[in-house]
Amino acid sequence: MIGHNIQLFRRKKGLTLTELAERANISKSNLSNIERNINQNPSIKVLEKLASVLDEQLISILGIQPSNQLNSIVDEDLAEFILKLKKQGITKVQLEEYKKVIEFIEWQHHGCKTIERKIDSH
């Protein structure tokens, strides 16, 4: 998905693979691998360079299309958060563990409200 987006933005801007690679200061083979989705996990640094040369926001490169202004803010924050996690080397297993913790907190919060309602009604 990221590779396809980069290729679309590159063609829209009228750049060749070589031109984009040179302007972004990355190797042509790396860019080719990204565009063909062989490298599906490019570094944040590379993505930022490509976005800058292509005059696109990072969230556009990532394929996040907000439906309104609020979603745009949330999506941009979420994209930045995800990129920070990737940069820190968080694995999918660790991400699933964090998700379980968040779900537990939500369950605990919801459970407390249910108990409070029962107490208030007595």
mmCIF file of C-alpha atoms in Angstrom:
data_model
loop_
_atom_site.group_PDB
_atom_site.id
_atom_site.type_symbol
_atom_site.label_atom_id
_atom_site.label_comp_id
_atom_site.label_asym_id
_atom_site.label_seq_id
_atom_site.Cartn_x
_atom_site.Cartn_y
_atom_site.Cartn_z
ATOM 1 C CA MET A 1 0.000 0.000 0.000
ATOM 2 C CA ILE A 2 2.729 2.506 0.947
ATOM 3 C CA GLY A 3 4.733 1.587 -2.139
ATOM 4 C CA HIS A 4 1.729 2.006 -4.397
ATOM 5 C CA ASN A 5 1.012 5.432 -2.887
ATOM 6 C CA ILE A 6 4.606 6.579 -3.361
ATOM 7 C CA GLN A 7 4.543 5.426 -6.971
ATOM 8 C CA LEU A 8 1.267 7.286 -7.618
ATOM 9 C CA PHE A 9 2.568 10.513 -6.062
ATOM 10 C CA ARG A 10 5.876 10.177 -7.954
ATOM 11 C CA ARG A 11 4.112 9.768 -11.297
ATOM 12 C CA LYS A 12 1.696 12.606 -10.463
ATOM 13 C CA LYS A 13 4.704 14.852 -9.885
ATOM 14 C CA GLY A 14 6.272 13.656 -13.165
ATOM 15 C CA LEU A 15 9.382 12.197 -11.558
ATOM 16 C CA THR A 16 11.252 9.092 -12.614
ATOM 17 C CA LEU A 17 12.329 6.529 -10.052
ATOM 18 C CA THR A 18 15.919 7.741 -10.417
ATOM 19 C CA GLU A 19 14.964 11.411 -9.962
ATOM 20 C CA LEU A 20 12.956 10.761 -6.806
ATOM 21 C CA ALA A 21 15.669 8.546 -5.335
ATOM 22 C CA GLU A 22 18.334 11.198 -6.000
ATOM 23 C CA ARG A 23 16.249 14.072 -4.615
ATOM 24 C CA ALA A 24 15.343 12.074 -1.494
ATOM 25 C CA ASN A 25 18.955 10.939 -1.129
ATOM 26 C CA ILE A 26 18.073 7.241 -1.006
ATOM 27 C CA SER A 27 19.236 4.427 -3.247
ATOM 28 C CA LYS A 28 17.306 3.701 -6.413
ATOM 29 C CA SER A 29 17.111 0.005 -5.473
ATOM 30 C CA ASN A 30 15.622 0.864 -2.066
ATOM 31 C CA LEU A 31 12.971 3.072 -3.674
ATOM 32 C CA SER A 32 12.218 0.393 -6.259
ATOM 33 C CA ASN A 33 11.806 -2.203 -3.504
ATOM 34 C CA ILE A 34 9.474 0.114 -1.593
ATOM 35 C CA GLU A 35 7.340 0.864 -4.657
ATOM 36 C CA ARG A 36 7.060 -2.844 -5.533
ATOM 37 C CA ASN A 37 6.159 -3.640 -1.895
ATOM 38 C CA ILE A 38 9.222 -5.838 -1.496
ATOM 39 C CA ASN A 39 10.241 -3.530 1.350
ATOM 40 C CA GLN A 40 6.943 -3.121 3.182
ATOM 41 C CA ASN A 41 8.495 -1.546 6.267
ATOM 42 C CA PRO A 42 10.563 1.472 5.175
ATOM 43 C CA SER A 43 12.057 3.600 7.927
ATOM 44 C CA ILE A 44 10.337 6.754 9.094
ATOM 45 C CA LYS A 45 13.360 8.735 7.949
ATOM 46 C CA VAL A 46 13.006 7.420 4.376
ATOM 47 C CA LEU A 47 9.252 8.066 4.359
ATOM 48 C CA GLU A 48 9.778 11.620 5.599
ATOM 49 C CA LYS A 49 12.352 12.271 2.855
ATOM 50 C CA LEU A 50 10.013 10.916 0.178
ATOM 51 C CA ALA A 51 7.039 12.887 1.511
ATOM 52 C CA SER A 52 9.120 16.067 1.504
ATOM 53 C CA VAL A 53 10.294 15.642 -2.103
ATOM 54 C CA LEU A 54 6.788 14.687 -3.235
ATOM 55 C CA ASP A 55 5.229 17.641 -1.348
ATOM 56 C CA GLU A 56 2.834 15.276 0.401
ATOM 57 C CA GLN A 57 1.894 14.786 4.030
ATOM 58 C CA LEU A 58 3.196 11.662 5.678
ATOM 59 C CA ILE A 59 -0.357 10.475 6.363
ATOM 60 C CA SER A 60 -1.054 10.604 2.622
ATOM 61 C CA ILE A 61 1.998 8.460 1.919
ATOM 62 C CA LEU A 62 0.768 6.011 4.565
ATOM 63 C CA GLY A 63 -2.633 5.886 2.878
ATOM 64 C CA ILE A 64 -4.617 7.397 5.718
ATOM 65 C CA GLN A 65 -7.462 9.408 4.220
ATOM 66 C CA PRO A 66 -9.389 11.369 6.866
ATOM 67 C CA SER A 67 -13.079 11.892 6.200
ATOM 68 C CA ASN A 68 -13.338 15.183 8.116
ATOM 69 C CA GLN A 69 -11.225 17.673 10.053
ATOM 70 C CA LEU A 70 -11.538 15.844 13.395
ATOM 71 C CA ASN A 71 -10.607 12.546 11.784
ATOM 72 C CA SER A 72 -7.689 14.315 10.128
ATOM 73 C CA ILE A 73 -6.318 15.397 13.495
ATOM 74 C CA VAL A 74 -6.917 11.976 15.043
ATOM 75 C CA ASP A 75 -5.504 10.128 12.027
ATOM 76 C CA GLU A 76 -2.413 12.324 11.944
ATOM 77 C CA ASP A 77 -1.833 11.800 15.674
ATOM 78 C CA LEU A 78 -2.443 8.071 15.266
ATOM 79 C CA ALA A 79 -0.086 7.878 12.295
ATOM 80 C CA GLU A 80 2.622 9.706 14.251
ATOM 81 C CA PHE A 81 2.064 7.389 17.229
ATOM 82 C CA ILE A 82 2.298 4.287 15.033
ATOM 83 C CA LEU A 83 5.458 5.591 13.390
ATOM 84 C CA LYS A 84 7.013 6.286 16.794
ATOM 85 C CA LEU A 85 6.202 2.728 17.843
ATOM 86 C CA LYS A 86 7.754 1.356 14.637
ATOM 87 C CA LYS A 87 10.820 3.535 15.161
ATOM 88 C CA GLN A 88 11.180 2.172 18.700
ATOM 89 C CA GLY A 89 11.015 -1.372 17.348
ATOM 90 C CA ILE A 90 7.668 -2.373 18.862
ATOM 91 C CA THR A 91 6.672 -5.790 17.537
ATOM 92 C CA LYS A 92 3.182 -6.891 16.550
ATOM 93 C CA VAL A 93 3.138 -9.190 19.590
ATOM 94 C CA GLN A 94 3.932 -6.262 21.886
ATOM 95 C CA LEU A 95 1.287 -4.167 20.145
ATOM 96 C CA GLU A 96 -1.291 -6.907 20.775
ATOM 97 C CA GLU A 97 -0.271 -6.938 24.452
ATOM 98 C CA TYR A 98 -0.784 -3.160 24.667
ATOM 99 C CA LYS A 99 -4.168 -3.591 23.005
ATOM 100 C CA LYS A 100 -5.189 -6.132 25.662
ATOM 101 C CA VAL A 101 -4.140 -3.740 28.426
ATOM 102 C CA ILE A 102 -6.197 -0.935 26.855
ATOM 103 C CA GLU A 103 -9.193 -3.254 26.461
ATOM 104 C CA PHE A 104 -8.865 -4.243 30.127
ATOM 105 C CA ILE A 105 -8.766 -0.590 31.188
ATOM 106 C CA GLU A 106 -11.868 0.128 29.074
ATOM 107 C CA TRP A 107 -13.629 -2.911 30.551
ATOM 108 C CA GLN A 108 -12.620 -1.843 34.060
ATOM 109 C CA HIS A 109 -13.871 1.701 33.438
ATOM 110 C CA HIS A 110 -17.165 0.457 31.994
ATOM 111 C CA GLY A 111 -17.550 -2.025 34.847
ATOM 112 C CA CYS A 112 -17.048 0.711 37.435
ATOM 113 C CA LYS A 113 -19.760 2.863 35.846
ATOM 114 C CA THR A 114 -22.170 -0.075 35.928
ATOM 115 C CA ILE A 115 -21.460 -0.635 39.623
ATOM 116 C CA GLU A 116 -21.841 3.121 40.344
ATOM 117 C CA ARG A 117 -25.251 3.147 38.609
ATOM 118 C CA LYS A 118 -26.413 0.180 40.692
ATOM 119 C CA ILE A 119 -25.278 1.871 43.911
ATOM 120 C CA ASP A 120 -26.947 5.190 42.957
ATOM 121 C CA SER A 121 -30.247 3.450 42.178
ATOM 122 C CA HIS A 122 -30.474 1.904 45.673
#
